[in-house]
Structure formats: structure tokens, C-alpha cells
GROMACS .gro file of C-alpha atoms in nm:
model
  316
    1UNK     CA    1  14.933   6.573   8.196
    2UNK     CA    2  14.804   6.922   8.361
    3UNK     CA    3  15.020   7.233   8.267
    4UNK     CA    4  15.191   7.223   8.657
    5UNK     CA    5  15.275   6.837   8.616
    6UNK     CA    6  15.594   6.964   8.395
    7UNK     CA    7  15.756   7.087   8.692
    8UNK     CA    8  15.700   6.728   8.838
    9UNK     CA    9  16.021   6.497   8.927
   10UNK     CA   10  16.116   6.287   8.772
   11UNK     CA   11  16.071   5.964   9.003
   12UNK     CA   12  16.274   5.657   8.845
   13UNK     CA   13  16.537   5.929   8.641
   14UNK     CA   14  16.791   5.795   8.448
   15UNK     CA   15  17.142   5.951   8.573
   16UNK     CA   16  17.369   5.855   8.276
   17UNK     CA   17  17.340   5.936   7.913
   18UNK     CA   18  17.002   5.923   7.759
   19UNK     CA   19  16.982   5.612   7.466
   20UNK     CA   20  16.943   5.908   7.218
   21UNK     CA   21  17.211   6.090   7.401
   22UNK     CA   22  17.439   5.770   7.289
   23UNK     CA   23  17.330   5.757   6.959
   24UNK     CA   24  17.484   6.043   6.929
   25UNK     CA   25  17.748   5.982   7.090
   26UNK     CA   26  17.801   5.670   6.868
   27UNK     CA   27  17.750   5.906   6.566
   28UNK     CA   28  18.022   6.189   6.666
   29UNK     CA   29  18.297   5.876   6.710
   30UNK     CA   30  18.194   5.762   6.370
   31UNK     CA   31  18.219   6.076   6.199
   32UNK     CA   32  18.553   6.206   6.371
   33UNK     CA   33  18.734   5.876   6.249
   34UNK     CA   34  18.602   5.953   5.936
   35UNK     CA   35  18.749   6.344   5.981
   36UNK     CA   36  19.057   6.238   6.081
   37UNK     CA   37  19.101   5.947   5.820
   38UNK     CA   38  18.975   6.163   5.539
   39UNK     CA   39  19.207   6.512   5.695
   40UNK     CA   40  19.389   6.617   5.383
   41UNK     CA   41  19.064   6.631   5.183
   42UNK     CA   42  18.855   6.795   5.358
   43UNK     CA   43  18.826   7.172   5.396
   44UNK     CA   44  18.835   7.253   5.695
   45UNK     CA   45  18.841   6.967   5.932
   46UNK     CA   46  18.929   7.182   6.274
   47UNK     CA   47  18.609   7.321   6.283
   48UNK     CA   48  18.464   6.988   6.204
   49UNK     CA   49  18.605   6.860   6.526
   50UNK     CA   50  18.530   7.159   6.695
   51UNK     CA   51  18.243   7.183   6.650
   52UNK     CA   52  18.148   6.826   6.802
   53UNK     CA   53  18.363   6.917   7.097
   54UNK     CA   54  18.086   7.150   7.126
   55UNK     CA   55  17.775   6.931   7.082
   56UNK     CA   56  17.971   6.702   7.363
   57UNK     CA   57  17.988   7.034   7.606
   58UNK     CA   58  17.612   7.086   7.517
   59UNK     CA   59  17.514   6.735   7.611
   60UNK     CA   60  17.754   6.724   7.930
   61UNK     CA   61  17.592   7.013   8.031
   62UNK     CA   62  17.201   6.893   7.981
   63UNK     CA   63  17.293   6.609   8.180
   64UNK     CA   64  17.477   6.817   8.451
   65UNK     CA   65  17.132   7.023   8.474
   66UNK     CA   66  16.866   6.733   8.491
   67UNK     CA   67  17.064   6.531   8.790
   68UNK     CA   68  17.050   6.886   8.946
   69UNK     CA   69  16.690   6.941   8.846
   70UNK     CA   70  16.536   6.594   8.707
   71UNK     CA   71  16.249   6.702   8.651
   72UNK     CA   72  16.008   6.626   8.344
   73UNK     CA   73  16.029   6.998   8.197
   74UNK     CA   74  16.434   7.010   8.232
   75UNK     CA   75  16.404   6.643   8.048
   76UNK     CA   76  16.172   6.839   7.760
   77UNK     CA   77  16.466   7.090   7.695
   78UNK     CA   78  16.749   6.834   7.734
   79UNK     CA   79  16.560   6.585   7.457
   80UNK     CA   80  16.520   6.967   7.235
   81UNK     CA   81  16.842   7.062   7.251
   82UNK     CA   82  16.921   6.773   7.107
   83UNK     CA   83  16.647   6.794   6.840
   84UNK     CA   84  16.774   7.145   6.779
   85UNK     CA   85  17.130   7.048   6.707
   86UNK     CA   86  17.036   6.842   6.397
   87UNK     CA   87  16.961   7.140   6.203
   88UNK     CA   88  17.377   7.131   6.265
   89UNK     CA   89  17.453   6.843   6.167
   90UNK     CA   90  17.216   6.793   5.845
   91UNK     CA   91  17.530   7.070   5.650
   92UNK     CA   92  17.782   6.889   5.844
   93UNK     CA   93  17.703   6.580   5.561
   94UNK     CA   94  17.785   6.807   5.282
   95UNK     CA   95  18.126   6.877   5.455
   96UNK     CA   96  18.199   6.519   5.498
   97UNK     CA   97  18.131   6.394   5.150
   98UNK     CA   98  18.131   6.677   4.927
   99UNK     CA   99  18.554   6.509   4.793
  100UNK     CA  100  18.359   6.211   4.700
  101UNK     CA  101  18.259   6.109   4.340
  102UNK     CA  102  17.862   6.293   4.325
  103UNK     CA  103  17.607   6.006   4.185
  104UNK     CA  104  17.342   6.204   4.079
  105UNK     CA  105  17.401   6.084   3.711
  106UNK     CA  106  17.268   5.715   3.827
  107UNK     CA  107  17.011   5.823   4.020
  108UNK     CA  108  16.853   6.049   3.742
  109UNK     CA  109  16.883   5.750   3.498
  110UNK     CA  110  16.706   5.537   3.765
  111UNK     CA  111  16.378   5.744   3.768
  112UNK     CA  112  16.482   5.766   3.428
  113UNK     CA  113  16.447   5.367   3.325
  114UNK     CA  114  16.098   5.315   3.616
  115UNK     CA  115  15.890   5.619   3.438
  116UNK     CA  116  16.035   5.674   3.107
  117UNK     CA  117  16.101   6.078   3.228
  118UNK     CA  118  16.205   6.276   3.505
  119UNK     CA  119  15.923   6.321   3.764
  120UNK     CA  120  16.075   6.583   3.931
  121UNK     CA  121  16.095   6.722   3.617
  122UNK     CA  122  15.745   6.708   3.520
  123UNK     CA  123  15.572   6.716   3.806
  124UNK     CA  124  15.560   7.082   3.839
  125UNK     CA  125  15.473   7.117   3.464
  126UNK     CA  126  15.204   6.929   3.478
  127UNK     CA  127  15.038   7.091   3.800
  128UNK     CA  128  15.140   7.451   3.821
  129UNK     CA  129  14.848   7.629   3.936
  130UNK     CA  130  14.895   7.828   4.216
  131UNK     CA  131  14.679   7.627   4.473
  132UNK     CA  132  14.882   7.317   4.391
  133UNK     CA  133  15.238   7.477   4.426
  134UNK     CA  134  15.120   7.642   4.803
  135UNK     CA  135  14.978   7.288   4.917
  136UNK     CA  136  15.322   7.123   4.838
  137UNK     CA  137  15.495   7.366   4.964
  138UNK     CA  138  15.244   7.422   5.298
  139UNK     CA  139  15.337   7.004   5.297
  140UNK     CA  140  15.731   7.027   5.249
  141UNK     CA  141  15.740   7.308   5.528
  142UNK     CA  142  15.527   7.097   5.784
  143UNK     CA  143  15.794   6.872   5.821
  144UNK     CA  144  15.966   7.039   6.151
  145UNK     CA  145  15.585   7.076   6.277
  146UNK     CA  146  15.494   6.735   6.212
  147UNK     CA  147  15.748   6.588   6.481
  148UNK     CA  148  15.683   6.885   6.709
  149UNK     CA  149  15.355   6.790   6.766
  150UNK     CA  150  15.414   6.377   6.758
  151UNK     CA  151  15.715   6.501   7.053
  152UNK     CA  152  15.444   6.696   7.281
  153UNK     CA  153  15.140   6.464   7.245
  154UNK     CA  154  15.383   6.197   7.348
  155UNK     CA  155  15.562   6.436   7.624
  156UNK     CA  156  15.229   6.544   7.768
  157UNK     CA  157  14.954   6.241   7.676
  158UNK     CA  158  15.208   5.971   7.669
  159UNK     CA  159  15.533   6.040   7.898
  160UNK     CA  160  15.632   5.742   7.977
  161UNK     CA  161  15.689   5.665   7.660
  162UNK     CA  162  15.820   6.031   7.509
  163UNK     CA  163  16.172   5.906   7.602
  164UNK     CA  164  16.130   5.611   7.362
  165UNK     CA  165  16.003   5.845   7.125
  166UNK     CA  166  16.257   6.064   7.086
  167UNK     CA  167  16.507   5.811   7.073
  168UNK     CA  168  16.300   5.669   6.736
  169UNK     CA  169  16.355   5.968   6.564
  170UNK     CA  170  16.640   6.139   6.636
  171UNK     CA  171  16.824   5.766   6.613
  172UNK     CA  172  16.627   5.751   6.288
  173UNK     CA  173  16.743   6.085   6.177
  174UNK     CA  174  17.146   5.957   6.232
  175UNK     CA  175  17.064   5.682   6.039
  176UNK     CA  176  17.005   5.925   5.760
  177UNK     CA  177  17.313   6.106   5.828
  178UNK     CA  178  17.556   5.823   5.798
  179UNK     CA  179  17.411   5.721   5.468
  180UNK     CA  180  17.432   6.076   5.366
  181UNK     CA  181  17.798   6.100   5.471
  182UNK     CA  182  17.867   5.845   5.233
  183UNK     CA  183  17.668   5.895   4.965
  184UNK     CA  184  17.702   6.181   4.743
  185UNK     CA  185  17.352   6.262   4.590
  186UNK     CA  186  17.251   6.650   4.556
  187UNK     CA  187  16.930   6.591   4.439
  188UNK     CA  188  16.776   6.744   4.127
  189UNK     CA  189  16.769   7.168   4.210
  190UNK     CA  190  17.159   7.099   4.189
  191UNK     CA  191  17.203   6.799   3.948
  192UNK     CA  192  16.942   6.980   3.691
  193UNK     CA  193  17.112   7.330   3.770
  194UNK     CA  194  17.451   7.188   3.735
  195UNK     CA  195  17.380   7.005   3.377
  196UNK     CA  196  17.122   7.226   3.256
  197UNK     CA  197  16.748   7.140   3.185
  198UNK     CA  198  16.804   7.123   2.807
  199UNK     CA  199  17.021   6.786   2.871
  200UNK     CA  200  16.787   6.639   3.155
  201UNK     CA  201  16.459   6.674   2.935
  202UNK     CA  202  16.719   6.498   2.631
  203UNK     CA  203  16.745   6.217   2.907
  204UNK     CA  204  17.153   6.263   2.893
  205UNK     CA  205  17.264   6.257   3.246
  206UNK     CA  206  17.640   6.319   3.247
  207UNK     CA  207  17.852   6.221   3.561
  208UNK     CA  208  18.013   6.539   3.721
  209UNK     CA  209  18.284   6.390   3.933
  210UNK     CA  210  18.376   6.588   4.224
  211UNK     CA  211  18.169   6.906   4.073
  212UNK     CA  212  17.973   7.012   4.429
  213UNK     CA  213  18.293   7.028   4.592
  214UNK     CA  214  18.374   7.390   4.504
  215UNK     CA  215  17.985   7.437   4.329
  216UNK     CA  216  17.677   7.478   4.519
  217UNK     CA  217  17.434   7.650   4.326
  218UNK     CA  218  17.091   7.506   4.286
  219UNK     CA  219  16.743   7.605   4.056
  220UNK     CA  220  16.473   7.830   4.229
  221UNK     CA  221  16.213   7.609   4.347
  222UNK     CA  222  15.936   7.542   4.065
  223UNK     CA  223  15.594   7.665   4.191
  224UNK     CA  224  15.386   7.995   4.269
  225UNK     CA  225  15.633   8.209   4.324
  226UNK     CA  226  15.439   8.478   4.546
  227UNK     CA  227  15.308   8.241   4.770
  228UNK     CA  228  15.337   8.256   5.123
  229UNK     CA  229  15.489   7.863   5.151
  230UNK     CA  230  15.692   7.919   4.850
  231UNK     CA  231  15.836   8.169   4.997
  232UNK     CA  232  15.902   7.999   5.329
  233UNK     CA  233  16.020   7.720   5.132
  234UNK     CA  234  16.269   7.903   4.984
  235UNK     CA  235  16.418   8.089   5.294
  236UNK     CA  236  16.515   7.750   5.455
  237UNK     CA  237  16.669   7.674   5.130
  238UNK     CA  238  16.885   7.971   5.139
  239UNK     CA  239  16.917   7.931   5.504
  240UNK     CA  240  17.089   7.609   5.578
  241UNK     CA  241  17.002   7.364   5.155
  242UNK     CA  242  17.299   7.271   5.073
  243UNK     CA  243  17.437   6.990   4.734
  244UNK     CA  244  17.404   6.645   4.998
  245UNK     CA  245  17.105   6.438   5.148
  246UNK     CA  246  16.913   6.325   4.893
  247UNK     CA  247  16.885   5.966   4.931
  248UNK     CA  248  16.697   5.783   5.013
  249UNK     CA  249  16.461   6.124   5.099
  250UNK     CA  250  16.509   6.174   5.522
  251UNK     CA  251  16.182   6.394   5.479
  252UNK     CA  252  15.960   6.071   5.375
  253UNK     CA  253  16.116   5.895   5.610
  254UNK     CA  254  16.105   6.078   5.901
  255UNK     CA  255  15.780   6.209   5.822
  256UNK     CA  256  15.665   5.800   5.809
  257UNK     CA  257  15.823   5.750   6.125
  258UNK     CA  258  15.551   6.022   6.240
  259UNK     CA  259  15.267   5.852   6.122
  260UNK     CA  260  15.366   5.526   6.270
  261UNK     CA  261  15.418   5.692   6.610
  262UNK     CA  262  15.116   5.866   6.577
  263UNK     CA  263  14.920   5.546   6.522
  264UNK     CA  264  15.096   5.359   6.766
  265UNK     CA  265  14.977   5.651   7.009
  266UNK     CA  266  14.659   5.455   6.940
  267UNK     CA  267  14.500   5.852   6.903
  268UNK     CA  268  14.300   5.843   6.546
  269UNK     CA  269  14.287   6.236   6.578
  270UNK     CA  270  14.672   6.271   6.568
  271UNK     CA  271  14.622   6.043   6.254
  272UNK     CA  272  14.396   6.178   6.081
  273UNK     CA  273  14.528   6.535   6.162
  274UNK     CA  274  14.875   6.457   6.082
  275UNK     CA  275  14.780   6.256   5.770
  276UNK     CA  276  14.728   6.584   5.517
  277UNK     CA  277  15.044   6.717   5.595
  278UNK     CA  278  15.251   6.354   5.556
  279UNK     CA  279  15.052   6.265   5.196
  280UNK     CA  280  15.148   6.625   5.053
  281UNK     CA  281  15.495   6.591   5.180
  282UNK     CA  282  15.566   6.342   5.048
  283UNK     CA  283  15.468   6.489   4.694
  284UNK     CA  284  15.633   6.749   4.762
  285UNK     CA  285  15.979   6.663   4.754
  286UNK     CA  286  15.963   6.552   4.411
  287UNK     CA  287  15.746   6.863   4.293
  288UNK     CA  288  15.993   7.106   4.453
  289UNK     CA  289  16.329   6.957   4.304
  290UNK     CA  290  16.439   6.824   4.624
  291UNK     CA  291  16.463   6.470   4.526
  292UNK     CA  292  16.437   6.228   4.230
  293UNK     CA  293  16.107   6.012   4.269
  294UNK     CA  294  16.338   5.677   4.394
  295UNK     CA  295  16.456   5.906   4.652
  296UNK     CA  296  16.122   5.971   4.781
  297UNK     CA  297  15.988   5.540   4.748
  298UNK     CA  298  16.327   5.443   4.913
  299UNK     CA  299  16.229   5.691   5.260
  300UNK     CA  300  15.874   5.534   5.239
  301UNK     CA  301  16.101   5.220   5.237
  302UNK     CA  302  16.345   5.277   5.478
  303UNK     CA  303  16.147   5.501   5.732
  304UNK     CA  304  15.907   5.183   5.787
  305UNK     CA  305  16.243   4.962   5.819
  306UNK     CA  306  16.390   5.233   6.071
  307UNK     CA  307  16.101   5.219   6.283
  308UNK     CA  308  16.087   4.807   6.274
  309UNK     CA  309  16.424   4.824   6.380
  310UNK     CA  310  16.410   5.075   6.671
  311UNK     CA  311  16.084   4.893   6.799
  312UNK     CA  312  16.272   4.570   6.848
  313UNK     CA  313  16.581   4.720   6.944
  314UNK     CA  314  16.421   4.956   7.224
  315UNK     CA  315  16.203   4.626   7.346
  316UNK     CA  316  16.572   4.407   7.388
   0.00000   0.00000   0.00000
């Protein structure tokens, strides 16, 4: 595609709702039955309905501008937008399950029983030179860029099939969110900071009940702590971490979900150039704290599953 061809109409435009524009859809009718059956509990539930008035307004509005202007650029900001709003919704998990009984406790003792210690525990100990810690953490931060640049080769090498794309992962990323709603892990930063270290390097994992309702303090990220992607790493964490998410790990999984577009793009140098950034990733969530080591095999898991399923689903 040449630079001017984004200004190009759209020839066979779709004038409803977009299949990722349903999928979302879908997912705000799940989660305000879940609001409004689960009222009493939850802190502040108006502004949890409000709030996906608003995404609805935002969508409604995309739409009204592409039949106006259905043209390939307007469809780039329209499938953005939408992309943009799940740094919104990723805290909105938290807010739906933070009542809930947290699980960390089994999920510890998992990694706990497969390696005989905590990997996200040692991890870090082991390899804590300075050059190791920035690589993680260059990989953990490349996660946003890695589907930014899988959305544009597909929007400007592949268009006719950047719709599909799209709809692969941000479908993939609601996935996440409804298991996320409903299951209450933290992840170690909050599990460890919550028990203490002394108890998790004991192996005594205590459960903590309803503890991240009202607590949501976590442990500084292990690492080089003047380094440039440390220090990136940590902003986001102050920015928008919160105690919810952690399995199975959305990061592996989405990031797989990458790959496998990226080699279904049938372009080796998206591969190969993505491939760096995918392999430290996924190291990096268990170096960092973010998740337990069965969080990070279950999104290797699941993000291959995901993708099956999309492929089959989007070929019906």
C-alpha cells in the first residue's frame, strides 16, 4: 500500500458493527449482568456502567464517521480506538472480581509442586546482572509494540485481511478478560508483598481471602534498578498494575497470537524481527514478578488455542 492509498475508499465497506466491534459488544452485556447481579458488592458499580455507556457512545460514533467517510484510514482509527480502550478495561477486571476469594495461595503451591521453588522467586536471583534485568524488561515493555507493528504490516501489506486481524486479537484479548473477571489471581509482586518473602522462600503459601479488596500494594520490580526499561517498566506499573490478571499470563498469550499472525503473514522478516522481543517476554513475566511460571505455560497454552479457535471461527 503507497502512503496516499490510506485515503482510499473503502469499496465493499461493511455498514454495521465490525465482528470485533461485537465482541465487544458481547463482552459489555456480559459484564453489566455481572454488575448488576453482583451490585451490593461492588464499589462503585455506577461508574462501572457508566463507563460502558461510554465505550458504546465511542463505538456509535466510529461507526457514524466511517459510513460518512469509509475510507481505509477512518477504518485504521475506528479498529485503534478500539485497541486503545483496552488499556480501560484491563483495571475494569480488578473492579469486577476484587469481592471474590483471591487464589494466589494455589497457584504459588502449583509452581511450587512442578519445580520444587518459586521461579519467580528465583529467577531474578539467579540472573541479576544489569544486562539481563534491561533485556527482560526491554522484552516485557515490547508488548504494546509487538501488536502495533503485526496491526500496520497487516493494515498496509495485507489489508484485506487487517480486519480479520484485529478481530484475532482484540477478541483474544476479551477472552482474557472474562477469565480474569472471574478469577482472582494477583500474581506474585502482590501475593509475595502481601505474605512476605520470608514465608514464600519457607514454601508456606497462606490463603488471604478477600485481602486485595481494600489492599493493593505490590513489591518493586526485581532487576537493575537505573535502567532505562526498568524504569519504563515500572511507570506502567504505577500507571494503570493493579492486584488481577494473572492467569493464565494475557502477555504470553497475546504476544503468541503475534507470532502466529506474523507467520501466517507468510513474511520471515516480521518473524524473525518480532521473535527477540516474544522469547524475552515471555521470560520476563516471571523474572519481573508479574506472574507465577504456570501462568506464563498456560498463555503459551491458551494463546495457540485462542488463535485455533478464531481461525475456524472467522473461516465459518
Amino acid at each position: 500500500m503507497k502512503i496516499f492509498d490510506i485515503f482510499q475508499s473503502d469499496k465493499k465497506h461493511r455498514k454495521g458493527l465490525l465482528p470485533l466491534e461485537w465482541i465487544v459488544v458481547a463482552y459489555t452485556l456480559l459484564t453489566t449482568l455481572w454488575i448488576l447481579f453482583a451490585y451490593t458488592e461492588l464499589h462503585n458499580p455506577v461508574a462501572l456502567l457508566l463507563g460502558r455507556a461510554k465505550v458504546m457512545l465511542i463505538m456509535g460514533a466510529m461507526w457514524l464517521v466511517y459510513r460518512l467517510l469509509p475510507c481505509r484510514l477512518v477504518m485504521l482509527v475506528r479498529v485503534g480506538v478500539q485497541m486503545a480502550l483496552l488499556a480501560w478495561w484491563y483495571p475494569d477486571t480488578y473492579e469486577l472480581n476484587r469481592f471474590l476469594p483471591n487464589l494466589d495461595h494455589l497457584f504459588a503451591a502449583y509452581d511450587q509442586a512442578l519445580f520444587g521453588f518459586q521461579p519467580a522467586l528465583r529467577f531474578s536471583q539467579w540472573a541479576h546482572w544489569p544486562l539481563v534485568s534491561e533485556l527482560m524488561d526491554m522484552g516485557y515493555a515490547s508488548y504494546y509494540p509487538m501488536m502495533v507493528v503485526v496491526l500496520l504490516f497487516y493494515f498496509f501489506c495485507r489489508y484485506k485481511e487487517f480486519q480479520q486481524c484485529a478481530t484475532i486479537l482484540i477478541g483474544s484479548f476479551f477472552i482474557y478478560y472474562v477469565v480474569f473477571d472471574f478469577l482472582p489471581v494477583v500474581g506474585p509482586t502482590f501475593y509475595y508483598k502481601a505474605v512476605g518473602l520470608e514465608s514464600i522462600a519457607q514454601g508456606v503459601f497462606p490463603a488471604l481471602g478477600d485481602y486485595f479488596n481494600t489492599h493493593q500494594g505490590c513489591l518493586p520490580s526485581p532487576g537493575y534498578t537505573d535502567g532505562i526499561f526498568y524504569q519504563a517498566v515500572e511507570q506502567a506499573k504505577a500507571a494503570g498494575e493493579r492486584p488481577t490478571a494473572a492467569f493464565p499470563s494475557s502477555h504470553v498469550g497475546i504476544s503468541t497470537i503475534c507470532m502466529l499472525l506474523a507467520w501466517h503473514s507468510r513474511q520471515r522478516k516480521l518473524v524473525w524481527f518480532l521473535l527477540p522481543f516474544y522469547v524475552l517476554l515471555c521470560f520476563a513475566t516471571v523474572y519481573i514478578q508479574a506472574h507465577y511460571a504456570v501462568d506464563a505455560l498456560a498463555g503459551l497454552l491458551t494463546g495457540g488455542l485462542i488463535y485455533l479457535f478464531f481461525r475456524l471461527f472467522l473461516k465459518s
